[in-house]
Coordinates of C-alpha atoms and ligand atoms in Angstrom, one line a residue:
M1 CA -35.4 21.9 14.4
C2 CA -34.1 23.4 17.6
G3 CA -30.8 25.2 18.1
I4 CA -28.4 24.6 21.0
V5 CA -25.4 26.6 22.2
G6 CA -23.1 25.9 25.1
A7 CA -20.1 27.7 26.5
I8 CA -17.4 27.2 29.2
A9 CA -15.0 30.1 29.7
A10 CA -13.1 32.2 32.1
R11 CA -15.4 35.2 31.3
P12 CA -19.1 35.6 31.5
V13 CA -20.9 33.6 28.8
T14 CA -24.5 34.9 28.9
A15 CA -24.0 37.4 26.1
I16 CA -22.2 34.7 24.0
L17 CA -25.1 32.3 24.5
L18 CA -27.8 34.9 23.6
E19 CA -25.9 36.0 20.5
G20 CA -25.6 32.4 19.6
L21 CA -29.3 31.9 20.0
R22 CA -30.0 34.9 17.8
R23 CA -27.9 33.4 15.1
L24 CA -29.7 30.0 15.5
E25 CA -33.2 31.5 15.5
Y26 CA -33.7 30.2 11.9
R27 CA -33.8 26.7 13.5
G28 CA -36.6 27.3 16.0
Y29 CA -38.6 30.2 17.1
D30 CA -41.4 29.2 19.4
S31 CA -39.5 29.6 22.7
A32 CA -36.0 30.0 24.0
G33 CA -34.1 29.6 27.2
L34 CA -30.7 29.5 28.9
A35 CA -29.1 28.1 32.1
V36 CA -26.0 29.6 33.6
F37 CA -24.0 28.4 36.6
D38 CA -23.2 31.5 38.7
G39 CA -20.7 29.7 41.0
E40 CA -23.4 28.6 43.5
E41 CA -26.6 27.8 41.6
I42 CA -27.8 27.0 38.1
Q43 CA -29.9 30.0 37.1
R44 CA -32.4 29.4 34.4
L45 CA -34.5 31.8 32.3
R46 CA -37.0 30.8 29.6
R47 CA -39.5 32.6 27.5
T48 CA -42.0 31.8 24.8
G49 CA -41.8 33.6 21.5
K50 CA -38.7 35.0 19.8
V51 CA -35.2 35.1 21.2
Q52 CA -35.7 38.8 21.7
M53 CA -38.2 38.0 24.5
L54 CA -35.5 36.1 26.3
V55 CA -32.9 38.9 25.7
D56 CA -35.4 41.5 27.1
A57 CA -36.1 39.2 30.1
E58 CA -32.4 38.8 30.8
L59 CA -31.9 42.6 30.8
Q60 CA -34.4 42.8 33.6
A61 CA -32.9 39.9 35.5
P62 CA -29.3 39.5 34.4
L63 CA -27.7 36.0 34.7
S64 CA -24.0 35.8 35.2
G65 CA -21.6 32.9 35.1
S66 CA -18.9 31.3 33.0
L67 CA -20.6 28.0 32.3
G68 CA -23.9 27.8 30.4
I69 CA -26.2 26.2 27.9
A70 CA -29.0 27.7 25.8
H71 CA -31.7 26.6 23.4
T72 CA -34.1 27.9 20.8
R73 CA -37.0 25.6 20.4
W74 CA -39.3 24.3 17.6
A75 CA -41.7 22.0 19.5
T76 CA -42.1 18.4 18.7
H77 CA -43.4 17.1 22.0
G78 CA -45.6 19.4 24.0
K79 CA -46.9 22.9 23.1
P80 CA -44.6 25.9 22.9
T81 CA -45.0 27.0 26.5
E82 CA -42.5 28.3 29.0
N83 CA -42.6 24.9 30.9
N84 CA -41.8 23.0 27.8
A85 CA -39.0 25.4 26.8
H86 CA -35.4 24.2 27.3
P87 CA -33.1 23.9 29.3
H88 CA -34.8 21.2 31.2
M89 CA -33.6 20.4 34.7
S90 CA -33.6 17.5 37.1
G91 CA -33.9 19.1 40.5
E92 CA -31.7 22.1 41.0
Q93 CA -28.6 20.2 39.9
L94 CA -28.6 19.4 36.3
A95 CA -29.7 21.2 33.1
I96 CA -29.9 19.9 29.6
V97 CA -30.6 21.1 26.1
H98 CA -31.7 18.8 23.3
N99 CA -32.3 19.0 19.6
G100 CA -34.1 15.9 18.2
I101 CA -36.7 13.4 19.1
I102 CA -36.5 10.6 21.7
E103 CA -38.7 7.9 20.3
N104 CA -38.7 5.7 23.3
F105 CA -39.4 8.5 25.8
E106 CA -42.8 7.1 26.9
P107 CA -41.6 3.8 28.5
L108 CA -38.6 5.6 30.0
K109 CA -40.9 8.3 31.5
E110 CA -43.3 5.6 32.9
E111 CA -40.3 4.0 34.6
L112 CA -39.0 7.3 36.0
V113 CA -42.5 8.4 37.3
A114 CA -42.9 5.0 39.0
E115 CA -39.6 5.7 40.8
G116 CA -40.9 9.1 42.0
Y117 CA -39.5 11.5 39.4
H118 CA -41.7 14.5 38.9
F119 CA -42.1 15.8 35.3
S120 CA -42.6 19.5 34.8
S121 CA -42.9 19.5 31.0
E122 CA -44.6 17.5 28.3
T123 CA -41.3 17.1 26.4
D124 CA -39.4 13.9 25.5
T125 CA -36.3 15.8 26.5
E126 CA -37.0 15.8 30.2
V127 CA -36.5 12.1 30.5
I128 CA -32.9 12.5 29.6
A129 CA -32.3 14.9 32.5
H130 CA -33.9 12.5 35.0
L131 CA -32.1 9.5 33.6
I132 CA -28.8 11.2 34.1
D133 CA -29.8 12.2 37.6
R134 CA -30.9 8.7 38.4
A135 CA -27.5 7.3 37.3
I136 CA -25.6 9.9 39.4
H137 CA -27.7 8.9 42.4
S138 CA -26.7 5.3 42.0
G139 CA -23.0 6.3 42.2
A140 CA -21.9 7.2 38.7
D141 CA -20.0 10.3 37.9
L142 CA -21.4 12.7 35.3
Q143 CA -19.6 11.2 32.5
Q144 CA -20.6 7.6 33.2
A145 CA -24.2 8.8 33.9
F146 CA -24.3 10.6 30.6
L147 CA -22.9 7.7 28.6
S148 CA -25.3 5.1 30.2
T149 CA -28.2 7.4 29.5
V150 CA -27.3 8.1 25.9
S151 CA -27.1 4.3 25.3
Q152 CA -30.7 4.0 26.4
L153 CA -32.0 6.6 23.9
E154 CA -33.6 5.7 20.6
G155 CA -34.2 8.4 18.0
A156 CA -32.1 11.4 17.1
F157 CA -30.4 13.9 19.4
A158 CA -27.8 16.5 19.9
L159 CA -27.4 17.1 23.6
G160 CA -25.6 19.6 25.9
V161 CA -25.5 18.9 29.7
M162 CA -24.2 20.8 32.7
H163 CA -24.3 19.8 36.4
K164 CA -23.8 22.0 39.4
A165 CA -21.5 19.4 41.1
F166 CA -19.3 19.2 38.0
P167 CA -18.9 22.9 37.2
D168 CA -15.7 22.5 35.2
Q169 CA -17.3 20.8 32.2
I170 CA -20.1 20.5 29.6
L171 CA -20.9 17.2 28.2
A172 CA -22.3 16.8 24.7
S173 CA -23.2 14.1 22.2
R174 CA -24.8 13.8 18.8
K175 CA -26.6 11.1 16.9
G176 CA -28.7 12.1 14.0
S177 CA -28.8 15.8 14.8
P178 CA -26.0 18.3 14.1
L179 CA -23.5 19.5 16.7
V180 CA -20.2 21.3 16.3
V181 CA -17.5 22.1 18.9
G182 CA -16.1 25.7 18.7
V183 CA -12.5 25.8 19.8
G184 CA -11.4 28.9 21.6
L185 CA -8.4 30.1 23.6
G186 CA -9.0 29.0 27.2
E187 CA -12.7 28.7 26.4
N188 CA -14.7 26.2 24.4
F189 CA -18.2 26.0 22.9
I190 CA -20.8 23.8 21.3
A191 CA -23.6 24.7 18.9
S192 CA -26.0 23.2 16.4
D193 CA -24.4 25.2 13.6
Q194 CA -21.0 27.0 13.4
M195 CA -22.8 30.2 12.5
A196 CA -23.8 30.5 16.1
L197 CA -20.2 30.8 17.2
L198 CA -18.5 32.9 14.6
Q199 CA -18.6 35.8 17.0
V200 CA -16.1 33.9 19.3
T201 CA -14.1 31.5 17.1
D202 CA -13.5 30.4 13.6
R203 CA -12.0 27.0 14.6
F204 CA -14.4 24.0 14.7
I205 CA -14.5 20.3 15.3
Y206 CA -17.2 18.6 13.3
L207 CA -18.5 15.8 15.4
E208 CA -19.3 12.4 13.9
E209 CA -22.4 10.3 14.5
G210 CA -22.3 8.9 18.0
D211 CA -19.5 11.1 19.2
F212 CA -19.4 12.1 22.9
V213 CA -17.5 15.2 24.1
Q214 CA -16.3 16.5 27.4
L215 CA -15.7 20.2 27.1
E216 CA -13.5 21.9 29.6
K217 CA -12.2 25.5 29.5
D218 CA -8.9 24.5 28.0
K219 CA -9.4 20.9 27.0
I220 CA -11.7 19.0 24.6
T221 CA -11.9 15.2 24.9
I222 CA -13.9 13.2 22.4
W223 CA -15.0 9.5 22.4
D224 CA -16.4 7.9 19.3
K225 CA -19.6 5.7 19.2
N226 CA -17.6 2.7 20.5
Q227 CA -16.4 4.8 23.4
Q228 CA -12.9 4.9 22.1
L229 CA -10.9 8.1 22.6
V230 CA -10.5 9.8 19.3
E231 CA -8.8 12.9 17.9
R232 CA -11.0 14.9 15.5
P233 CA -9.3 17.5 13.3
I234 CA -9.8 21.2 14.0
K235 CA -10.9 23.0 10.9
V236 CA -10.8 26.7 10.3
F237 CA -14.0 28.0 9.0
E238 CA -13.7 29.7 5.6
H239 CA -15.4 33.0 6.0
N240 CA -15.5 33.4 2.2
L241 CA -18.1 30.6 2.0
S242 CA -20.6 32.3 4.3
V243 CA -24.2 32.5 3.2
A244 CA -24.1 36.0 1.9
D245 CA -21.0 35.5 -0.1
K246 CA -20.5 33.7 -3.4
G247 CA -17.1 32.4 -2.3
E248 CA -15.2 30.8 -5.1
F249 CA -18.3 30.7 -7.3
R250 CA -19.2 33.2 -10.0
H251 CA -22.9 33.2 -9.2
F252 CA -25.0 32.4 -6.2
M253 CA -26.9 29.9 -8.3
M254 CA -23.8 27.8 -8.9
K255 CA -22.9 28.0 -5.3
E256 CA -26.4 26.8 -4.4
I257 CA -26.2 24.0 -6.9
Y258 CA -23.0 22.8 -5.4
E259 CA -24.4 23.1 -1.8
Q260 CA -27.1 20.5 -2.5
P261 CA -25.3 17.4 -1.1
E262 CA -24.7 19.3 2.1
V263 CA -28.2 20.9 2.5
V264 CA -29.9 17.6 1.7
K265 CA -28.0 16.2 4.7
A266 CA -29.4 19.0 6.8
T267 CA -32.9 18.2 5.6
L268 CA -32.5 14.6 6.7
Q269 CA -30.7 15.3 10.0
G270 CA -32.7 14.7 13.1
R271 CA -35.5 13.2 11.1
I272 CA -34.4 9.7 10.3
T273 CA -32.5 7.0 12.1
E274 CA -30.5 4.3 10.3
D275 CA -33.7 2.7 9.1
R276 CA -36.7 4.7 10.2
L277 CA -38.5 8.0 9.9
L278 CA -39.0 10.1 13.0
E279 CA -42.3 11.4 12.2
Q280 CA -42.5 13.8 15.1
A281 CA -40.2 15.9 12.9
F282 CA -43.5 17.2 11.4
G283 CA -44.4 18.8 14.7
N284 CA -46.5 18.4 17.6
G285 CA -49.6 16.3 17.0
A286 CA -48.5 15.2 13.5
S287 CA -48.9 11.5 14.1
E288 CA -52.4 11.8 15.3
L289 CA -53.3 14.0 12.3
F290 CA -51.6 11.7 9.8
D291 CA -53.7 8.8 11.1
Q292 CA -56.8 10.5 9.8
V293 CA -55.5 11.6 6.4
R294 CA -57.3 10.0 3.4
Q295 CA -56.0 12.3 0.6
V296 CA -53.6 15.1 0.0
Q297 CA -54.2 18.3 -1.8
I298 CA -50.9 20.0 -2.8
I299 CA -50.9 23.7 -3.6
A300 CA -47.8 25.6 -4.8
C301 CA -46.3 27.8 -7.5
G302 CA -43.4 27.6 -10.0
T303 CA -40.6 25.3 -8.9
S304 CA -42.5 24.3 -5.8
Y305 CA -45.4 23.2 -7.9
H306 CA -43.1 20.8 -9.8
A307 CA -41.9 19.4 -6.5
G308 CA -45.6 18.8 -5.7
L309 CA -46.1 17.0 -9.0
V310 CA -43.2 14.6 -8.2
A311 CA -44.8 14.0 -4.8
K312 CA -48.0 13.0 -6.4
Y313 CA -46.2 10.1 -8.1
W314 CA -44.6 9.1 -4.8
L315 CA -47.8 9.5 -2.7
E316 CA -50.0 7.5 -5.0
D317 CA -47.4 4.9 -5.8
I318 CA -45.7 4.3 -2.5
A319 CA -48.2 5.6 0.1
G320 CA -51.4 4.6 -1.8
M321 CA -52.7 8.1 -1.0
P322 CA -54.9 9.9 -3.5
C323 CA -53.2 13.2 -4.3
A324 CA -54.1 16.3 -6.3
V325 CA -51.7 19.1 -7.2
E326 CA -52.7 22.5 -8.4
V327 CA -51.0 25.9 -8.9
A328 CA -52.1 28.2 -6.2
S329 CA -53.2 31.1 -8.5
E330 CA -55.8 28.8 -10.1
F331 CA -57.0 27.0 -7.0
R332 CA -57.6 30.2 -5.0
Y333 CA -60.0 31.6 -7.6
R334 CA -62.2 28.7 -8.3
K335 CA -64.9 26.9 -6.4
T336 CA -63.2 23.8 -5.1
V337 CA -64.5 20.6 -3.5
I338 CA -62.5 19.5 -0.6
A339 CA -63.0 15.9 0.3
D340 CA -63.2 14.8 4.0
N341 CA -59.9 14.2 5.8
T342 CA -57.8 16.1 3.3
L343 CA -54.3 17.1 4.3
F344 CA -53.7 20.5 2.7
L345 CA -50.1 20.7 1.8
T346 CA -48.5 23.9 0.7
I347 CA -44.9 24.1 -0.7
S348 CA -43.0 27.4 -0.8
Q349 CA -39.3 28.4 -0.5
S350 CA -40.0 31.7 1.1
G351 CA -43.2 30.9 3.0
E352 CA -44.6 34.2 1.8
T353 CA -45.8 33.3 -1.7
A354 CA -49.0 35.4 -2.0
D355 CA -51.1 33.0 -4.0
T356 CA -50.2 30.0 -1.9
L357 CA -50.9 31.8 1.3
A358 CA -54.3 33.0 -0.1
A359 CA -55.2 29.4 -1.1
L360 CA -54.4 28.2 2.4
R361 CA -56.5 31.0 4.0
A362 CA -59.4 30.2 1.7
V363 CA -59.7 26.6 2.7
K364 CA -58.1 26.3 6.1
D365 CA -61.4 25.8 7.8
Q366 CA -62.5 23.0 5.4
V367 CA -59.5 20.7 5.6
L368 CA -58.4 18.2 8.2
A369 CA -55.1 19.9 8.7
S370 CA -52.6 22.1 6.8
L371 CA -48.9 21.3 6.4
T372 CA -46.3 23.5 4.8
I373 CA -43.0 22.5 3.4
C374 CA -41.0 25.6 3.6
N375 CA -37.5 27.0 3.8
V376 CA -38.0 30.1 6.0
P377 CA -38.9 29.5 9.7
G378 CA -41.3 32.0 11.1
S379 CA -42.7 32.8 7.6
S380 CA -46.4 33.4 7.1
L381 CA -47.1 29.9 5.8
V382 CA -45.3 28.3 8.7
R383 CA -47.2 30.5 11.2
E384 CA -50.5 29.9 9.6
S385 CA -50.3 26.1 9.0
D386 CA -51.0 23.4 11.6
L387 CA -47.8 21.6 10.8
S388 CA -44.6 22.5 9.1
L389 CA -41.5 20.7 7.9
M390 CA -38.6 23.0 7.2
T391 CA -36.4 22.2 4.2
N392 CA -33.2 23.5 6.0
A393 CA -31.7 24.5 2.6
G394 CA -30.3 27.8 4.1
P395 CA -30.8 31.1 2.4
E396 CA -31.3 30.8 -1.3
I397 CA -30.2 34.0 -3.1
G398 CA -30.3 33.0 -6.8
V399 CA -33.8 33.8 -8.1
A400 CA -33.9 30.5 -9.9
S401 CA -34.6 27.9 -7.3
T402 CA -32.2 25.0 -7.1
K403 CA -31.4 23.7 -3.6
A404 CA -34.9 24.7 -2.4
F405 CA -36.3 22.3 -4.9
T406 CA -34.2 19.2 -4.1
T407 CA -34.7 19.7 -0.4
Q408 CA -38.4 20.1 -0.9
L409 CA -38.3 16.7 -2.7
V410 CA -36.5 15.2 0.2
A411 CA -39.1 16.6 2.7
L412 CA -41.9 15.2 0.4
L413 CA -40.3 11.8 0.4
L414 CA -40.3 11.9 4.2
L415 CA -44.0 12.7 4.1
T416 CA -44.6 9.9 1.7
I417 CA -43.1 7.5 4.2
A418 CA -45.2 8.9 7.1
L419 CA -48.4 8.5 5.2
G420 CA -47.3 5.2 3.6
R421 CA -46.8 3.7 7.0
R422 CA -50.5 3.9 7.6
N423 CA -51.3 2.5 4.2
G424 CA -49.3 -0.7 3.9
L425 CA -45.7 0.5 3.6
S426 CA -43.9 -2.2 5.5
E427 CA -41.1 -1.6 8.0
Q428 CA -38.8 -3.3 5.5
Q429 CA -39.8 -1.1 2.6
E430 CA -39.4 2.0 4.9
A431 CA -35.9 0.8 5.9
E432 CA -35.0 0.4 2.2
I433 CA -36.1 3.9 1.4
I434 CA -34.3 5.4 4.4
G435 CA -31.2 3.4 3.4
H436 CA -31.4 5.0 -0.1
L437 CA -31.9 8.5 1.5
H438 CA -28.6 8.0 3.5
Q439 CA -26.9 7.5 0.1
L440 CA -28.5 10.6 -1.4
P441 CA -25.8 13.2 -0.5
A442 CA -23.1 11.1 -2.2
L443 CA -25.3 10.6 -5.3
L444 CA -25.9 14.3 -5.5
L445 CA -22.2 15.0 -5.2
A446 CA -21.5 12.5 -8.0
S447 CA -24.1 14.4 -10.2
V448 CA -22.7 17.8 -9.4
R449 CA -19.3 16.5 -10.5
L450 CA -20.7 16.1 -14.0
D451 CA -20.5 19.9 -14.2
K452 CA -17.7 20.1 -16.8
N453 CA -19.4 17.6 -19.1
V454 CA -22.7 19.4 -18.9
E455 CA -20.9 22.7 -19.6
L456 CA -19.7 21.3 -22.9
L457 CA -23.3 20.2 -23.8
A458 CA -24.5 23.7 -23.0
Q459 CA -22.5 25.0 -25.9
D460 CA -25.1 23.5 -28.2
F461 CA -27.9 25.3 -26.5
A462 CA -26.7 28.9 -26.2
E463 CA -27.5 29.7 -29.8
K464 CA -30.9 28.0 -29.8
N465 CA -34.2 29.7 -29.4
H466 CA -36.3 26.8 -28.3
A467 CA -35.8 23.5 -26.5
L468 CA -38.0 20.5 -25.6
F469 CA -37.7 18.5 -22.3
L470 CA -39.0 15.0 -22.1
G471 CA -39.5 12.6 -19.1
R472 CA -41.9 9.9 -18.1
G473 CA -43.4 9.1 -14.7
A474 CA -42.0 11.0 -11.8
L475 CA -39.3 12.3 -14.2
Y476 CA -41.9 14.3 -16.2
P477 CA -42.1 17.0 -13.5
V478 CA -38.3 17.0 -13.4
A479 CA -38.3 17.7 -17.2
M480 CA -40.8 20.5 -16.4
E481 CA -38.4 21.9 -13.8
G482 CA -35.6 21.7 -16.3
A483 CA -37.5 23.6 -18.9
L484 CA -38.5 26.3 -16.3
K485 CA -34.9 26.7 -15.3
L486 CA -33.8 27.2 -18.9
K487 CA -36.5 29.7 -19.5
E488 CA -35.9 31.6 -16.3
I489 CA -32.2 32.3 -16.6
S490 CA -31.2 31.8 -20.3
Y491 CA -34.5 33.2 -21.8
I492 CA -34.5 30.3 -24.2
H493 CA -38.1 29.2 -24.8
A494 CA -38.5 25.7 -23.4
E495 CA -41.4 23.3 -22.9
A496 CA -41.7 20.0 -21.2
Y497 CA -43.8 17.1 -22.3
P498 CA -44.4 13.6 -21.0
A499 CA -42.5 11.7 -23.6
G500 CA -45.6 9.7 -24.6
E501 CA -47.3 12.9 -25.7
L502 CA -44.7 13.7 -28.3
K503 CA -46.6 12.2 -31.2
H504 CA -49.8 14.0 -30.1
G505 CA -48.5 17.3 -31.3
P506 CA -45.0 18.6 -30.3
L507 CA -43.3 16.2 -32.7
A508 CA -44.3 18.7 -35.4
L509 CA -41.8 21.2 -33.9
V510 CA -38.8 18.9 -34.0
D511 CA -36.0 19.7 -36.4
K512 CA -32.2 20.3 -35.9
E513 CA -32.9 23.7 -34.4
M514 CA -34.9 22.2 -31.6
P515 CA -32.7 20.4 -29.0
V516 CA -34.6 17.7 -27.1
V517 CA -33.4 17.1 -23.6
T518 CA -34.4 13.8 -21.9
V519 CA -34.1 12.4 -18.4
A520 CA -33.9 8.7 -18.7
P521 CA -33.0 6.7 -15.6
N522 CA -33.1 2.9 -15.6
N523 CA -36.7 2.2 -14.8
A524 CA -39.7 0.3 -16.1
L525 CA -40.5 3.1 -18.5
L526 CA -37.0 3.2 -20.1
D527 CA -37.8 1.1 -23.1
K528 CA -40.9 3.1 -23.9
L529 CA -38.8 6.3 -23.6
K530 CA -36.2 4.9 -25.9
A531 CA -39.0 4.4 -28.5
N532 CA -39.9 8.1 -28.1
L533 CA -36.3 9.1 -28.7
Q534 CA -36.3 7.2 -31.9
E535 CA -39.3 9.2 -33.0
V536 CA -37.3 12.4 -32.4
K537 CA -34.2 11.0 -34.2
A538 CA -36.2 10.0 -37.2
R539 CA -37.2 13.6 -37.6
G540 CA -33.6 15.0 -37.5
G541 CA -34.0 16.2 -33.9
E542 CA -30.9 16.6 -31.8
L543 CA -31.1 14.6 -28.5
F544 CA -29.4 15.2 -25.2
V545 CA -30.1 12.4 -22.9
F546 CA -29.2 12.0 -19.2
A547 CA -29.3 8.3 -18.7
G548 CA -28.5 5.5 -16.3
I549 CA -25.3 3.6 -16.8
D550 CA -25.0 1.6 -20.0
R551 CA -28.6 1.7 -21.1
I552 CA -28.4 4.2 -23.9
Q553 CA -25.3 4.8 -26.1
S554 CA -24.2 8.0 -27.8
E555 CA -24.6 8.0 -31.6
E556 CA -25.1 10.5 -34.4
G557 CA -27.6 13.1 -33.2
L558 CA -27.8 11.6 -29.7
K559 CA -25.5 12.7 -26.9
V560 CA -25.7 10.7 -23.8
E561 CA -24.4 11.9 -20.4
Q562 CA -24.1 8.9 -18.0
M563 CA -25.6 9.5 -14.6
P564 CA -24.6 7.7 -11.4
D565 CA -26.5 4.6 -10.7
V566 CA -29.5 5.6 -8.6
P567 CA -32.3 3.8 -6.8
E568 CA -35.4 4.5 -8.8
I569 CA -37.1 6.4 -6.0
L570 CA -34.2 8.9 -5.8
A571 CA -34.0 9.5 -9.6
P572 CA -36.2 12.6 -9.6
I573 CA -33.9 14.3 -7.1
V574 CA -30.6 13.2 -8.6
Y575 CA -31.6 13.8 -12.3
T576 CA -32.6 17.4 -11.4
I577 CA -28.9 18.4 -11.0
P578 CA -27.7 18.1 -14.6
L579 CA -30.7 20.1 -15.8
Q580 CA -29.8 22.9 -13.3
L581 CA -26.2 22.8 -14.6
L582 CA -27.4 22.9 -18.2
S583 CA -29.5 25.9 -17.8
Y584 CA -26.8 27.6 -15.7
H585 CA -24.1 27.1 -18.4
A586 CA -26.4 28.1 -21.2
A587 CA -27.2 31.3 -19.4
V588 CA -23.6 32.1 -18.7
L589 CA -22.7 31.5 -22.3
K590 CA -25.6 33.8 -23.3
G591 CA -24.3 36.4 -20.8
T592 CA -27.6 36.9 -19.0
D593 CA -27.9 38.0 -15.4
V594 CA -28.0 34.5 -13.8
D595 CA -28.8 35.4 -10.2
Q596 CA -31.3 38.1 -11.0
P597 CA -33.0 37.2 -14.3
R598 CA -35.0 39.9 -15.9
N599 CA -38.6 40.5 -14.8
L600 CA -38.4 38.0 -11.9
A601 CA -38.3 38.2 -8.1
K602 CA -37.2 35.7 -5.5
S603 CA -40.1 35.8 -3.1
V604 CA -43.4 36.3 -4.9
T605 CA -45.3 38.2 -2.3
V606 CA -47.8 39.6 -4.7
E607 CA -50.4 37.7 -6.6
Ligands
HGA701 N1 -38.2 17.1 21.2 C1 -37.7 18.3 21.8 C2 -36.8 19.0 20.9 C3 -37.4 19.5 19.6 C4 -36.5 19.7 18.4 O1 -35.4 19.3 18.4 N2 -37.1 20.2 17.4 O2 -36.4 20.3 16.2 C5 -38.9 19.2 22.2 O3 -40.0 19.1 21.7 O4 -38.7 20.1 23.0

């Protein structure tokens, strides 16, 4: 996940670009660079490491100009070296920054090399610079050259381009990666995320897929994916919804529950096309490593452990990949047998979870490769793992994890596709799953909108001391996560069971004081689950069922909340939402400290 910033103004832009990079550093942190047109030449400065290295270098050799682009990189093609850092140039004329993955860069590169273009980096990005240059040399102006180049690119990108011979403009485009336009007075900007530009403007245009923009000092022109001129609305950024602010919400946890449709989009952005996974999103060398993987060992704690358990169902069922899941605090202290060609997968919101980190360190030398799914760039797990996939959920402040969990699940589904591809998952099946993932934000939104109904259900919980959660298949770990949420923030004792286990013991606990919550999407196990519900009803238990449309009806002792119709594969993600809402409302009714429940901490950096 790289970050890009661009500025065209009447004043010097270097400080604006550097501040923008600082604010985007959460997106990429292996190297950074900027290019500024000083009226005569494009001056470029790049450094490996943190943005601060670039800031220090610029202090030594200041760059000045009122047109510039900048980039903070998270390498997908080529190591994090200065040569691979962006901006990339074609000759002295043209500079480009790119966030994303160009899937067809190899044939394009071969073509350009055959025509005499020299490549100074290993990146996919550099082909874009030379393609634009080639089109200009055959008579196109910058705009035509940019458009014809973009039409040749497959994959995902957000791009910013400047050219010495066209110093009155920046061109930009997005497809599959985020990009916003910041609207100033006599100056305009682009960035991967509005946060990068809040220092200079609070007015933004949110570009749509395939949009192409010409940015001048006092003019913004936008064409849509069909190259038709379009007007996009300018929106004023609501500062009260910034990350460190609860905005209209009473608690961070609720804000974070509501953010899930948006952050899941961010997890997917730049990583999928309409019908395919871009597996370079896992980082440099991921594809070659994935080729060799024969099993997956997942290690995590708490909520992340539950995400791992869901992934086991997906990996074995869809990717045919043997998978073991264990809590880190157990794994690290026992003698373990690591099979050949094991991908060691850690999952952690903070990337600093002490037990998970210790488990990684203990076996790092024995595994084929380590991959972490994590929400904090630059964290220890990210630094110490061979590969990483960031969940892009943004800061999670509520101690009880919500959006980190659902974005972890999305990341794990992407991994399932990557490994499945090598194990019989057809292109058609992949396209189907990706199609479902495109629907996911809307499905999450529909579930979040059940809030008021779930609030009513919660009234039956607040007075209770215990609750049971049931699920089957990949919904069993979701039930575990629901029980954990309820425990964490409402202090109601809750346990989760695979529904088939009920009669092997927990049924003895069931009476009218023990609410039983069940997640019951329409799937092959639904009829079995319904039989389990009858077992509860027959013992006077009170059932609360989140169910697919029209499959289970409310009746005495059985309250059904109808969920949106979801593809089976997405059910674990979508059905998580009502359980989060249920625990939230139960806790609010009980009057507990929702965001900072007693005895718990957000980032468990001690064992
Ligand atoms: N493929 C480019 C950009 C990387 C990126 O967007 N990462 O998220 C590179 O490797 O430089």
